[in-house]
């Protein structure tokens, strides 16, 4: 063993591990140099033993982490010796206008790019839909949104990002799984070290898959014997469809319909756990904005009220497929962007409902309102400063109970009143 006895090596390794544990217990924040030392000790004494147990060779492990040091500029990190903190006050209104998400510069680029590729890849998209049941427009919208149709696949080193986050992020266990999956990819020859370039969040390739998603859902659809989501547009598109199927995409159903919701129907009925047959929503006065009836095949199927800006924006009846889209990104606005872009790629028009301007609020202010609602018995999901559907409907219920018109969306006055 490189000139050392086996017993001496074990003693040295144990000593290094003890120093690693002691350093992690220190209350003082670590310097960048100290973090580098702790990171190397963590690799050797913590990550490597698990990787080895999973069949990763030392050669692969060393090649993956050669020259890698933690990137302390990544978000959501916790320095050794510190505890994760929620800022008491944020100096930036991180929660923006919902309508900004649908800026035509971004949405229009995905739509126009999708339409151009719809013709170019018509046969492939038809084959993908036959195989997976996912419409081509959905595939194209995700491809365009995630990487600009393969133009922006990430420039960060995968093992720097994943290793840093597995070592010291607020979600260490999640990224530990991902860095081990990335090592498995290299071990099996599914990707070269040079190909392992990611976004700052650790996703790579044209579909922007995390390593665990690559292992589960990437497919070789062009038949060249390799699951190549970096260079093969065909593999990238089919892998997106396979990902959605893996999360339960229902063949033959779309993602949803834009609707009008009368004032007699409370916005607090929103959510994937409050579904009704679409015929029941229709009986309550909810109607498609087009004036057309819902397709006859949809009437007896479940749908969900979706009002991502409460009464301040468009409303929808979503299908279960909408929530499959959220498996790609947990934001309601993201899933709505994908569904709407797909409709437009297929020849549909813009949304009828308008996004009204909402109050600019600090996420910390919304989080304090969420915690206040929790204290009086409301389920807001998480007090994270983001108004998800559980927060929106809790607001609507609180407003109705307190004699206010239900808007199901936070504003400055509401934050003050509830806190």
mmCIF file of C-alpha atoms in Angstrom:
data_model
loop_
_atom_site.group_PDB
_atom_site.id
_atom_site.type_symbol
_atom_site.label_atom_id
_atom_site.label_comp_id
_atom_site.label_asym_id
_atom_site.label_seq_id
_atom_site.Cartn_x
_atom_site.Cartn_y
_atom_site.Cartn_z
ATOM 1 C CA UNK A 1 0.000 0.000 0.000
ATOM 2 C CA UNK A 2 2.313 2.701 -1.379
ATOM 3 C CA UNK A 3 5.196 2.031 1.092
ATOM 4 C CA UNK A 4 3.065 1.932 4.271
ATOM 5 C CA UNK A 5 2.054 -1.068 6.336
ATOM 6 C CA UNK A 6 -1.620 -1.977 6.369
ATOM 7 C CA UNK A 7 -1.828 -1.340 10.129
ATOM 8 C CA UNK A 8 -0.178 2.046 9.811
ATOM 9 C CA UNK A 9 -2.523 3.013 7.006
ATOM 10 C CA UNK A 10 -5.559 2.094 9.088
ATOM 11 C CA UNK A 11 -4.272 4.137 12.041
ATOM 12 C CA UNK A 12 -3.616 7.135 9.801
ATOM 13 C CA UNK A 13 -7.036 6.859 8.204
ATOM 14 C CA UNK A 14 -8.733 6.594 11.599
ATOM 15 C CA UNK A 15 -6.826 9.617 12.874
ATOM 16 C CA UNK A 16 -7.790 11.673 9.839
ATOM 17 C CA UNK A 17 -11.412 10.693 10.288
ATOM 18 C CA UNK A 18 -11.322 11.722 13.961
ATOM 19 C CA UNK A 19 -9.884 15.101 13.016
ATOM 20 C CA UNK A 20 -12.637 15.432 10.416
ATOM 21 C CA UNK A 21 -15.359 14.763 13.002
ATOM 22 C CA UNK A 22 -13.781 17.116 15.557
ATOM 23 C CA UNK A 23 -13.498 19.892 12.991
ATOM 24 C CA UNK A 24 -17.148 19.521 12.019
ATOM 25 C CA UNK A 25 -18.118 19.938 15.671
ATOM 26 C CA UNK A 26 -16.246 23.214 16.054
ATOM 27 C CA UNK A 27 -18.570 26.191 16.440
ATOM 28 C CA UNK A 28 -16.329 28.640 14.607
ATOM 29 C CA UNK A 29 -16.866 29.006 10.846
ATOM 30 C CA UNK A 30 -14.177 27.311 8.805
ATOM 31 C CA UNK A 31 -11.875 29.201 6.455
ATOM 32 C CA UNK A 32 -11.851 28.288 2.769
ATOM 33 C CA UNK A 33 -8.560 26.412 3.253
ATOM 34 C CA UNK A 34 -9.985 24.497 6.183
ATOM 35 C CA UNK A 35 -13.089 23.649 4.148
ATOM 36 C CA UNK A 36 -10.848 22.187 1.442
ATOM 37 C CA UNK A 37 -9.102 19.997 4.015
ATOM 38 C CA UNK A 38 -12.405 18.868 5.516
ATOM 39 C CA UNK A 39 -13.768 18.141 2.070
ATOM 40 C CA UNK A 40 -10.830 15.879 1.200
ATOM 41 C CA UNK A 41 -11.209 14.076 4.528
ATOM 42 C CA UNK A 42 -14.938 13.642 3.861
ATOM 43 C CA UNK A 43 -14.236 12.215 0.429
ATOM 44 C CA UNK A 44 -11.723 9.708 1.776
ATOM 45 C CA UNK A 45 -13.437 8.657 4.983
ATOM 46 C CA UNK A 46 -17.142 9.092 4.293
ATOM 47 C CA UNK A 47 -18.069 9.135 0.598
ATOM 48 C CA UNK A 48 -15.463 6.685 -0.696
ATOM 49 C CA UNK A 49 -16.461 3.774 1.565
ATOM 50 C CA UNK A 50 -20.070 4.030 0.411
ATOM 51 C CA UNK A 51 -19.072 4.419 -3.230
ATOM 52 C CA UNK A 52 -16.858 1.328 -2.956
ATOM 53 C CA UNK A 53 -19.736 -0.651 -1.438
ATOM 54 C CA UNK A 54 -21.824 0.268 -4.492
ATOM 55 C CA UNK A 55 -19.232 -1.091 -6.903
ATOM 56 C CA UNK A 56 -17.378 2.111 -7.757
ATOM 57 C CA UNK A 57 -13.691 1.506 -8.430
ATOM 58 C CA UNK A 58 -10.959 3.579 -6.821
ATOM 59 C CA UNK A 59 -9.805 4.534 -10.296
ATOM 60 C CA UNK A 60 -13.194 6.012 -11.159
ATOM 61 C CA UNK A 61 -13.527 7.751 -7.802
ATOM 62 C CA UNK A 62 -10.099 9.346 -7.998
ATOM 63 C CA UNK A 63 -10.626 10.448 -11.602
ATOM 64 C CA UNK A 64 -13.955 12.046 -10.682
ATOM 65 C CA UNK A 65 -12.560 14.105 -7.817
ATOM 66 C CA UNK A 66 -9.060 14.852 -9.107
ATOM 67 C CA UNK A 67 -8.401 18.529 -8.419
ATOM 68 C CA UNK A 68 -11.946 19.142 -7.170
ATOM 69 C CA UNK A 69 -12.404 21.665 -4.359
ATOM 70 C CA UNK A 70 -15.684 22.978 -2.921
ATOM 71 C CA UNK A 71 -17.320 25.838 -4.785
ATOM 72 C CA UNK A 72 -18.342 28.125 -1.949
ATOM 73 C CA UNK A 73 -20.280 30.417 -4.304
ATOM 74 C CA UNK A 74 -23.029 27.863 -4.854
ATOM 75 C CA UNK A 75 -26.365 28.640 -3.163
ATOM 76 C CA UNK A 76 -27.838 26.911 -0.112
ATOM 77 C CA UNK A 77 -24.527 25.962 1.523
ATOM 78 C CA UNK A 78 -23.859 25.639 5.246
ATOM 79 C CA UNK A 79 -20.253 26.228 6.272
ATOM 80 C CA UNK A 80 -18.736 23.600 8.589
ATOM 81 C CA UNK A 81 -19.165 24.795 12.158
ATOM 82 C CA UNK A 82 -22.349 26.707 11.327
ATOM 83 C CA UNK A 83 -26.021 25.817 11.440
ATOM 84 C CA UNK A 84 -28.488 26.382 8.628
ATOM 85 C CA UNK A 85 -30.281 29.678 9.099
ATOM 86 C CA UNK A 86 -33.379 31.292 7.657
ATOM 87 C CA UNK A 87 -32.648 34.984 7.121
ATOM 88 C CA UNK A 88 -34.792 37.137 9.372
ATOM 89 C CA UNK A 89 -34.955 39.806 6.707
ATOM 90 C CA UNK A 90 -34.325 39.621 3.010
ATOM 91 C CA UNK A 91 -33.219 42.741 1.169
ATOM 92 C CA UNK A 92 -34.550 41.633 -2.158
ATOM 93 C CA UNK A 93 -38.174 41.056 -3.194
ATOM 94 C CA UNK A 94 -37.420 37.536 -4.360
ATOM 95 C CA UNK A 95 -41.072 36.741 -4.852
ATOM 96 C CA UNK A 96 -41.907 38.441 -8.152
ATOM 97 C CA UNK A 97 -44.906 38.986 -10.362
ATOM 98 C CA UNK A 98 -46.474 35.690 -11.540
ATOM 99 C CA UNK A 99 -47.101 37.247 -14.942
ATOM 100 C CA UNK A 100 -43.382 37.891 -15.432
ATOM 101 C CA UNK A 101 -42.881 34.152 -15.754
ATOM 102 C CA UNK A 102 -44.796 34.297 -19.028
ATOM 103 C CA UNK A 103 -42.855 37.169 -20.600
ATOM 104 C CA UNK A 104 -43.200 36.871 -24.344
ATOM 105 C CA UNK A 105 -39.440 37.081 -24.839
ATOM 106 C CA UNK A 106 -39.049 33.769 -23.035
ATOM 107 C CA UNK A 107 -42.348 32.106 -23.888
ATOM 108 C CA UNK A 108 -42.249 33.209 -27.512
ATOM 109 C CA UNK A 109 -38.723 31.859 -27.919
ATOM 110 C CA UNK A 110 -39.776 28.419 -26.708
ATOM 111 C CA UNK A 111 -42.873 28.481 -28.924
ATOM 112 C CA UNK A 112 -41.104 29.594 -32.103
ATOM 113 C CA UNK A 113 -38.205 27.220 -31.498
ATOM 114 C CA UNK A 114 -40.632 24.397 -30.805
ATOM 115 C CA UNK A 115 -42.626 25.026 -33.966
ATOM 116 C CA UNK A 116 -39.459 25.010 -36.076
ATOM 117 C CA UNK A 117 -38.347 21.703 -34.594
ATOM 118 C CA UNK A 118 -41.840 20.244 -34.781
ATOM 119 C CA UNK A 119 -41.515 20.089 -38.540
ATOM 120 C CA UNK A 120 -37.893 18.997 -38.512
ATOM 121 C CA UNK A 121 -38.534 16.144 -36.087
ATOM 122 C CA UNK A 122 -42.093 15.260 -37.114
ATOM 123 C CA UNK A 123 -41.430 11.540 -37.623
ATOM 124 C CA UNK A 124 -39.414 11.196 -34.430
ATOM 125 C CA UNK A 125 -41.992 13.061 -32.356
ATOM 126 C CA UNK A 126 -44.757 10.872 -33.772
ATOM 127 C CA UNK A 127 -42.760 7.770 -32.856
ATOM 128 C CA UNK A 128 -42.146 9.139 -29.360
ATOM 129 C CA UNK A 129 -45.860 9.799 -28.874
ATOM 130 C CA UNK A 130 -46.745 6.301 -30.078
ATOM 131 C CA UNK A 131 -44.205 4.804 -27.684
ATOM 132 C CA UNK A 132 -44.765 6.938 -24.598
ATOM 133 C CA UNK A 133 -48.114 8.668 -25.113
ATOM 134 C CA UNK A 134 -46.616 12.121 -24.515
ATOM 135 C CA UNK A 135 -47.549 14.776 -27.114
ATOM 136 C CA UNK A 136 -44.709 16.289 -29.095
ATOM 137 C CA UNK A 137 -45.602 19.792 -27.983
ATOM 138 C CA UNK A 138 -44.997 18.887 -24.336
ATOM 139 C CA UNK A 139 -41.623 17.339 -25.149
ATOM 140 C CA UNK A 140 -40.579 20.357 -27.203
ATOM 141 C CA UNK A 141 -41.708 22.832 -24.555
ATOM 142 C CA UNK A 142 -39.656 21.118 -21.847
ATOM 143 C CA UNK A 143 -36.635 20.798 -24.132
ATOM 144 C CA UNK A 144 -36.848 24.484 -25.004
ATOM 145 C CA UNK A 145 -37.411 25.671 -21.460
ATOM 146 C CA UNK A 146 -34.701 23.510 -19.903
ATOM 147 C CA UNK A 147 -31.799 24.073 -22.275
ATOM 148 C CA UNK A 148 -32.896 26.296 -25.150
ATOM 149 C CA UNK A 149 -33.145 23.170 -27.310
ATOM 150 C CA UNK A 150 -29.659 22.058 -26.324
ATOM 151 C CA UNK A 151 -27.896 25.426 -26.489
ATOM 152 C CA UNK A 152 -27.436 25.851 -22.723
ATOM 153 C CA UNK A 153 -26.566 22.585 -21.044
ATOM 154 C CA UNK A 154 -24.349 23.893 -18.232
ATOM 155 C CA UNK A 155 -20.713 24.824 -17.760
ATOM 156 C CA UNK A 156 -20.106 23.779 -14.144
ATOM 157 C CA UNK A 157 -18.054 20.725 -13.288
ATOM 158 C CA UNK A 158 -20.478 18.029 -12.151
ATOM 159 C CA UNK A 159 -18.337 16.644 -9.354
ATOM 160 C CA UNK A 160 -17.538 20.096 -8.033
ATOM 161 C CA UNK A 161 -21.238 20.967 -7.843
ATOM 162 C CA UNK A 162 -22.519 17.616 -6.630
ATOM 163 C CA UNK A 163 -19.600 17.031 -4.307
ATOM 164 C CA UNK A 164 -19.906 20.471 -2.726
ATOM 165 C CA UNK A 165 -23.629 20.103 -2.208
ATOM 166 C CA UNK A 166 -23.339 16.562 -0.857
ATOM 167 C CA UNK A 167 -20.723 17.784 1.615
ATOM 168 C CA UNK A 168 -22.223 21.038 2.858
ATOM 169 C CA UNK A 169 -25.599 22.007 1.389
ATOM 170 C CA UNK A 170 -28.887 22.247 3.256
ATOM 171 C CA UNK A 171 -29.993 19.150 1.301
ATOM 172 C CA UNK A 172 -26.909 17.000 1.723
ATOM 173 C CA UNK A 173 -28.683 13.641 1.524
ATOM 174 C CA UNK A 174 -30.342 14.485 -1.790
ATOM 175 C CA UNK A 175 -27.036 15.448 -3.359
ATOM 176 C CA UNK A 176 -25.213 12.514 -1.821
ATOM 177 C CA UNK A 177 -27.580 10.313 -3.820
ATOM 178 C CA UNK A 178 -26.844 12.352 -6.931
ATOM 179 C CA UNK A 179 -23.049 12.327 -6.636
ATOM 180 C CA UNK A 180 -23.113 8.551 -6.142
ATOM 181 C CA UNK A 181 -25.337 8.256 -9.233
ATOM 182 C CA UNK A 182 -22.852 10.370 -11.199
ATOM 183 C CA UNK A 183 -20.042 8.044 -10.114
ATOM 184 C CA UNK A 184 -22.132 5.079 -11.282
ATOM 185 C CA UNK A 185 -22.541 6.732 -14.675
ATOM 186 C CA UNK A 186 -18.775 7.047 -15.021
ATOM 187 C CA UNK A 187 -18.119 3.547 -13.714
ATOM 188 C CA UNK A 188 -20.491 2.023 -16.284
ATOM 189 C CA UNK A 189 -19.096 4.123 -19.126
ATOM 190 C CA UNK A 190 -22.411 5.927 -19.633
ATOM 191 C CA UNK A 191 -20.667 9.301 -19.711
ATOM 192 C CA UNK A 192 -17.103 10.525 -19.911
ATOM 193 C CA UNK A 193 -15.545 12.798 -17.328
ATOM 194 C CA UNK A 194 -15.449 15.580 -19.921
ATOM 195 C CA UNK A 195 -19.184 15.267 -20.549
ATOM 196 C CA UNK A 196 -20.002 15.753 -16.879
ATOM 197 C CA UNK A 197 -20.833 19.454 -17.140
ATOM 198 C CA UNK A 198 -23.894 20.676 -15.288
ATOM 199 C CA UNK A 199 -25.921 23.677 -14.258
ATOM 200 C CA UNK A 200 -25.248 25.202 -10.833
ATOM 201 C CA UNK A 201 -27.954 22.836 -9.551
ATOM 202 C CA UNK A 202 -26.202 19.714 -10.841
ATOM 203 C CA UNK A 203 -28.387 18.922 -13.871
ATOM 204 C CA UNK A 204 -26.885 18.084 -17.228
ATOM 205 C CA UNK A 205 -27.586 17.393 -20.871
ATOM 206 C CA UNK A 206 -30.289 18.750 -23.115
ATOM 207 C CA UNK A 207 -33.131 17.567 -20.838
ATOM 208 C CA UNK A 208 -31.280 18.823 -17.726
ATOM 209 C CA UNK A 209 -31.452 15.545 -15.835
ATOM 210 C CA UNK A 210 -29.924 14.953 -12.447
ATOM 211 C CA UNK A 211 -27.703 11.838 -12.461
ATOM 212 C CA UNK A 212 -30.316 9.641 -10.744
ATOM 213 C CA UNK A 213 -32.862 10.663 -13.387
ATOM 214 C CA UNK A 214 -30.393 9.804 -16.136
ATOM 215 C CA UNK A 215 -29.959 6.310 -14.737
ATOM 216 C CA UNK A 216 -33.728 5.780 -14.512
ATOM 217 C CA UNK A 217 -35.110 7.559 -17.549
ATOM 218 C CA UNK A 218 -32.490 8.298 -20.218
ATOM 219 C CA UNK A 219 -33.074 6.137 -23.312
ATOM 220 C CA UNK A 220 -31.317 5.271 -26.552
ATOM 221 C CA UNK A 221 -34.031 6.148 -29.063
ATOM 222 C CA UNK A 222 -31.807 6.686 -32.091
ATOM 223 C CA UNK A 223 -30.492 3.123 -31.855
ATOM 224 C CA UNK A 224 -26.774 3.875 -31.751
ATOM 225 C CA UNK A 225 -26.273 1.883 -28.554
ATOM 226 C CA UNK A 226 -25.734 4.879 -26.271
ATOM 227 C CA UNK A 227 -28.045 6.977 -24.096
ATOM 228 C CA UNK A 228 -26.671 10.285 -25.301
ATOM 229 C CA UNK A 229 -28.643 13.220 -23.865
ATOM 230 C CA UNK A 230 -25.749 15.580 -24.631
ATOM 231 C CA UNK A 231 -25.414 15.256 -28.391
ATOM 232 C CA UNK A 232 -28.445 13.290 -29.641
ATOM 233 C CA UNK A 233 -31.585 15.382 -29.981
ATOM 234 C CA UNK A 234 -33.568 12.192 -30.550
ATOM 235 C CA UNK A 235 -32.357 10.611 -27.316
ATOM 236 C CA UNK A 236 -32.944 13.873 -25.443
ATOM 237 C CA UNK A 237 -36.567 14.162 -26.597
ATOM 238 C CA UNK A 238 -37.402 10.522 -25.956
ATOM 239 C CA UNK A 239 -35.777 10.676 -22.532
ATOM 240 C CA UNK A 240 -38.005 13.624 -21.588
ATOM 241 C CA UNK A 241 -41.077 11.612 -22.586
ATOM 242 C CA UNK A 242 -39.860 8.548 -20.682
ATOM 243 C CA UNK A 243 -39.270 10.698 -17.589
ATOM 244 C CA UNK A 244 -42.879 11.911 -17.663
ATOM 245 C CA UNK A 245 -44.180 8.373 -18.120
ATOM 246 C CA UNK A 246 -42.094 7.318 -15.136
ATOM 247 C CA UNK A 247 -43.975 9.846 -13.030
ATOM 248 C CA UNK A 248 -47.397 8.760 -14.236
ATOM 249 C CA UNK A 249 -48.233 10.595 -17.458
ATOM 250 C CA UNK A 250 -51.756 9.593 -18.516
ATOM 251 C CA UNK A 251 -51.889 8.767 -22.212
ATOM 252 C CA UNK A 252 -54.694 10.449 -24.121
ATOM 253 C CA UNK A 253 -55.196 13.389 -21.746
ATOM 254 C CA UNK A 254 -53.811 16.877 -22.043
ATOM 255 C CA UNK A 255 -52.550 19.000 -19.173
ATOM 256 C CA UNK A 256 -55.600 21.220 -18.628
ATOM 257 C CA UNK A 257 -57.974 23.946 -19.840
ATOM 258 C CA UNK A 258 -58.176 27.683 -19.210
ATOM 259 C CA UNK A 259 -61.516 28.510 -17.580
ATOM 260 C CA UNK A 260 -63.586 31.250 -16.020
ATOM 261 C CA UNK A 261 -64.464 30.850 -12.354
ATOM 262 C CA UNK A 262 -67.581 32.687 -11.140
ATOM 263 C CA UNK A 263 -67.423 34.657 -7.898
ATOM 264 C CA UNK A 264 -69.807 32.130 -6.367
ATOM 265 C CA UNK A 265 -67.042 29.491 -6.557
ATOM 266 C CA UNK A 266 -64.355 30.030 -3.959
ATOM 267 C CA UNK A 267 -60.750 30.014 -5.057
ATOM 268 C CA UNK A 268 -60.012 28.020 -1.888
ATOM 269 C CA UNK A 269 -61.143 24.862 -3.717
ATOM 270 C CA UNK A 270 -57.787 24.757 -5.498
ATOM 271 C CA UNK A 271 -55.363 21.846 -5.234
ATOM 272 C CA UNK A 272 -54.506 18.334 -6.403
ATOM 273 C CA UNK A 273 -56.189 16.855 -3.325
ATOM 274 C CA UNK A 274 -59.552 18.518 -4.056
ATOM 275 C CA UNK A 275 -60.342 17.068 -7.430
ATOM 276 C CA UNK A 276 -63.843 16.688 -8.862
ATOM 277 C CA UNK A 277 -65.236 15.212 -12.020
ATOM 278 C CA UNK A 278 -65.078 17.873 -14.702
ATOM 279 C CA UNK A 279 -68.857 17.588 -15.062
ATOM 280 C CA UNK A 280 -69.139 18.667 -11.402
ATOM 281 C CA UNK A 281 -66.962 21.739 -12.009
ATOM 282 C CA UNK A 282 -69.162 22.563 -14.992
ATOM 283 C CA UNK A 283 -72.294 22.270 -12.850
ATOM 284 C CA UNK A 284 -70.761 24.851 -10.489
ATOM 285 C CA UNK A 285 -70.544 27.355 -13.334
ATOM 286 C CA UNK A 286 -66.925 26.908 -14.367
ATOM 287 C CA UNK A 287 -66.594 27.121 -18.139
ATOM 288 C CA UNK A 288 -63.850 27.045 -20.753
ATOM 289 C CA UNK A 289 -62.777 30.488 -21.933
ATOM 290 C CA UNK A 290 -63.249 29.408 -25.540
ATOM 291 C CA UNK A 291 -66.958 28.963 -24.986
ATOM 292 C CA UNK A 292 -66.621 25.368 -26.132
ATOM 293 C CA UNK A 293 -67.730 22.559 -23.845
ATOM 294 C CA UNK A 294 -65.121 20.301 -22.298
ATOM 295 C CA UNK A 295 -64.448 17.301 -24.543
ATOM 296 C CA UNK A 296 -67.067 14.620 -23.953
ATOM 297 C CA UNK A 297 -64.412 12.140 -22.920
ATOM 298 C CA UNK A 298 -63.263 14.488 -20.153
ATOM 299 C CA UNK A 299 -66.620 15.053 -18.471
ATOM 300 C CA UNK A 300 -66.427 11.989 -16.243
ATOM 301 C CA UNK A 301 -62.730 12.351 -15.495
ATOM 302 C CA UNK A 302 -61.175 14.152 -12.562
ATOM 303 C CA UNK A 303 -59.929 17.709 -12.857
ATOM 304 C CA UNK A 304 -58.402 20.151 -10.392
ATOM 305 C CA UNK A 305 -58.942 23.860 -9.920
ATOM 306 C CA UNK A 306 -55.709 25.770 -10.542
ATOM 307 C CA UNK A 307 -55.416 29.507 -9.795
ATOM 308 C CA UNK A 308 -51.674 30.229 -9.504
ATOM 309 C CA UNK A 309 -52.227 33.936 -8.812
ATOM 310 C CA UNK A 310 -55.535 33.534 -7.037
ATOM 311 C CA UNK A 311 -58.091 36.030 -8.343
ATOM 312 C CA UNK A 312 -55.231 38.082 -9.814
ATOM 313 C CA UNK A 313 -54.709 35.938 -12.885
ATOM 314 C CA UNK A 314 -56.006 33.253 -15.231
ATOM 315 C CA UNK A 315 -57.721 30.145 -13.883
ATOM 316 C CA UNK A 316 -57.570 26.564 -15.104
ATOM 317 C CA UNK A 317 -58.969 23.109 -14.674
ATOM 318 C CA UNK A 318 -55.883 20.907 -14.620
ATOM 319 C CA UNK A 319 -55.651 17.184 -15.285
ATOM 320 C CA UNK A 320 -53.371 14.775 -13.396
ATOM 321 C CA UNK A 321 -50.812 15.354 -16.149
ATOM 322 C CA UNK A 322 -50.298 18.905 -14.901
ATOM 323 C CA UNK A 323 -48.936 17.474 -11.669
ATOM 324 C CA UNK A 324 -46.703 15.115 -13.636
ATOM 325 C CA UNK A 325 -45.181 18.207 -15.265
ATOM 326 C CA UNK A 326 -44.482 19.501 -11.760
ATOM 327 C CA UNK A 327 -42.181 16.512 -11.249
ATOM 328 C CA UNK A 328 -39.805 18.260 -13.627
ATOM 329 C CA UNK A 329 -39.966 21.442 -11.558
ATOM 330 C CA UNK A 330 -42.179 21.809 -8.507
ATOM 331 C CA UNK A 331 -43.436 25.282 -9.454
ATOM 332 C CA UNK A 332 -47.059 25.665 -10.568
ATOM 333 C CA UNK A 333 -45.918 28.453 -12.879
ATOM 334 C CA UNK A 334 -43.293 26.213 -14.490
ATOM 335 C CA UNK A 335 -45.816 23.462 -15.211
ATOM 336 C CA UNK A 336 -48.287 26.023 -16.540
ATOM 337 C CA UNK A 337 -45.589 27.532 -18.753
ATOM 338 C CA UNK A 338 -44.869 24.096 -20.239
ATOM 339 C CA UNK A 339 -48.530 23.279 -20.822
ATOM 340 C CA UNK A 340 -49.327 26.656 -22.355
ATOM 341 C CA UNK A 341 -46.204 26.652 -24.536
ATOM 342 C CA UNK A 342 -47.097 23.164 -25.757
ATOM 343 C CA UNK A 343 -50.578 24.370 -26.716
ATOM 344 C CA UNK A 344 -49.116 27.275 -28.657
ATOM 345 C CA UNK A 345 -46.555 25.054 -30.385
ATOM 346 C CA UNK A 346 -49.519 22.946 -31.517
ATOM 347 C CA UNK A 347 -51.213 26.058 -32.952
ATOM 348 C CA UNK A 348 -53.144 27.420 -29.986
ATOM 349 C CA UNK A 349 -53.381 31.054 -28.980
ATOM 350 C CA UNK A 350 -52.442 33.029 -25.912
ATOM 351 C CA UNK A 351 -54.138 33.026 -22.538
ATOM 352 C CA UNK A 352 -57.415 34.919 -22.252
ATOM 353 C CA UNK A 353 -57.074 35.814 -18.587
ATOM 354 C CA UNK A 354 -54.737 38.649 -17.647
ATOM 355 C CA UNK A 355 -52.042 38.598 -15.000
ATOM 356 C CA UNK A 356 -52.752 41.565 -12.773
ATOM 357 C CA UNK A 357 -49.936 43.263 -10.904
ATOM 358 C CA UNK A 358 -49.578 41.982 -7.346
ATOM 359 C CA UNK A 359 -47.794 43.552 -4.394
ATOM 360 C CA UNK A 360 -44.040 43.026 -4.309
ATOM 361 C CA UNK A 361 -43.298 41.191 -1.092
ATOM 362 C CA UNK A 362 -40.227 39.826 0.630
ATOM 363 C CA UNK A 363 -40.245 36.062 0.875
ATOM 364 C CA UNK A 364 -39.492 36.506 4.567
ATOM 365 C CA UNK A 365 -42.733 38.504 4.955
ATOM 366 C CA UNK A 366 -44.754 35.787 3.252
ATOM 367 C CA UNK A 367 -43.024 33.153 5.389
ATOM 368 C CA UNK A 368 -43.968 34.977 8.602
ATOM 369 C CA UNK A 369 -47.568 35.151 7.377
ATOM 370 C CA UNK A 370 -47.458 31.420 6.645
ATOM 371 C CA UNK A 371 -46.186 30.686 10.146
ATOM 372 C CA UNK A 372 -48.983 32.831 11.613
ATOM 373 C CA UNK A 373 -51.557 30.855 9.611
ATOM 374 C CA UNK A 374 -50.023 27.604 10.823
ATOM 375 C CA UNK A 375 -50.371 28.736 14.431
ATOM 376 C CA UNK A 376 -54.122 29.124 14.012
ATOM 377 C CA UNK A 377 -54.556 25.741 12.370
ATOM 378 C CA UNK A 378 -54.113 26.276 8.632
ATOM 379 C CA UNK A 379 -52.069 23.917 6.463
ATOM 380 C CA UNK A 380 -49.877 26.143 4.278
ATOM 381 C CA UNK A 381 -47.617 23.363 3.047
ATOM 382 C CA UNK A 382 -44.281 24.869 4.012
ATOM 383 C CA UNK A 383 -43.481 28.261 5.475
ATOM 384 C CA UNK A 384 -40.959 28.930 2.723
ATOM 385 C CA UNK A 385 -42.062 32.346 1.528
ATOM 386 C CA UNK A 386 -43.621 30.969 -1.654
ATOM 387 C CA UNK A 387 -47.425 30.994 -2.044
ATOM 388 C CA UNK A 388 -48.111 27.451 -3.182
ATOM 389 C CA UNK A 389 -51.610 26.073 -3.535
ATOM 390 C CA UNK A 390 -51.956 25.203 0.167
ATOM 391 C CA UNK A 391 -50.967 28.728 1.141
ATOM 392 C CA UNK A 392 -53.266 30.264 -1.476
ATOM 393 C CA UNK A 393 -56.328 28.339 -0.361
ATOM 394 C CA UNK A 394 -55.511 28.934 3.321
ATOM 395 C CA UNK A 395 -55.485 32.649 2.551
ATOM 396 C CA UNK A 396 -58.859 32.312 0.813
ATOM 397 C CA UNK A 397 -60.374 30.445 3.752
ATOM 398 C CA UNK A 398 -58.978 33.002 6.229
ATOM 399 C CA UNK A 399 -60.314 35.883 4.142
ATOM 400 C CA UNK A 400 -63.808 34.386 3.955
ATOM 401 C CA UNK A 401 -63.828 33.620 7.680
ATOM 402 C CA UNK A 402 -62.868 37.217 8.445
ATOM 403 C CA UNK A 403 -65.449 38.835 6.195
ATOM 404 C CA UNK A 404 -63.121 39.653 3.309
ATOM 405 C CA UNK A 405 -63.460 38.925 -0.374
ATOM 406 C CA UNK A 406 -61.390 35.823 -1.068
ATOM 407 C CA UNK A 407 -58.477 36.544 -3.405
ATOM 408 C CA UNK A 408 -56.350 33.550 -2.399
ATOM 409 C CA UNK A 409 -53.148 35.513 -2.815
ATOM 410 C CA UNK A 410 -50.908 37.486 -0.445
ATOM 411 C CA UNK A 411 -50.774 41.270 -0.453
ATOM 412 C CA UNK A 412 -49.224 43.872 1.831
ATOM 413 C CA UNK A 413 -52.376 44.481 3.847
ATOM 414 C CA UNK A 414 -53.048 40.791 4.250
ATOM 415 C CA UNK A 415 -49.517 40.077 5.471
ATOM 416 C CA UNK A 416 -49.902 42.789 8.121
ATOM 417 C CA UNK A 417 -53.376 41.632 9.156
ATOM 418 C CA UNK A 418 -52.461 37.959 9.552
ATOM 419 C CA UNK A 419 -49.135 38.511 11.282
#
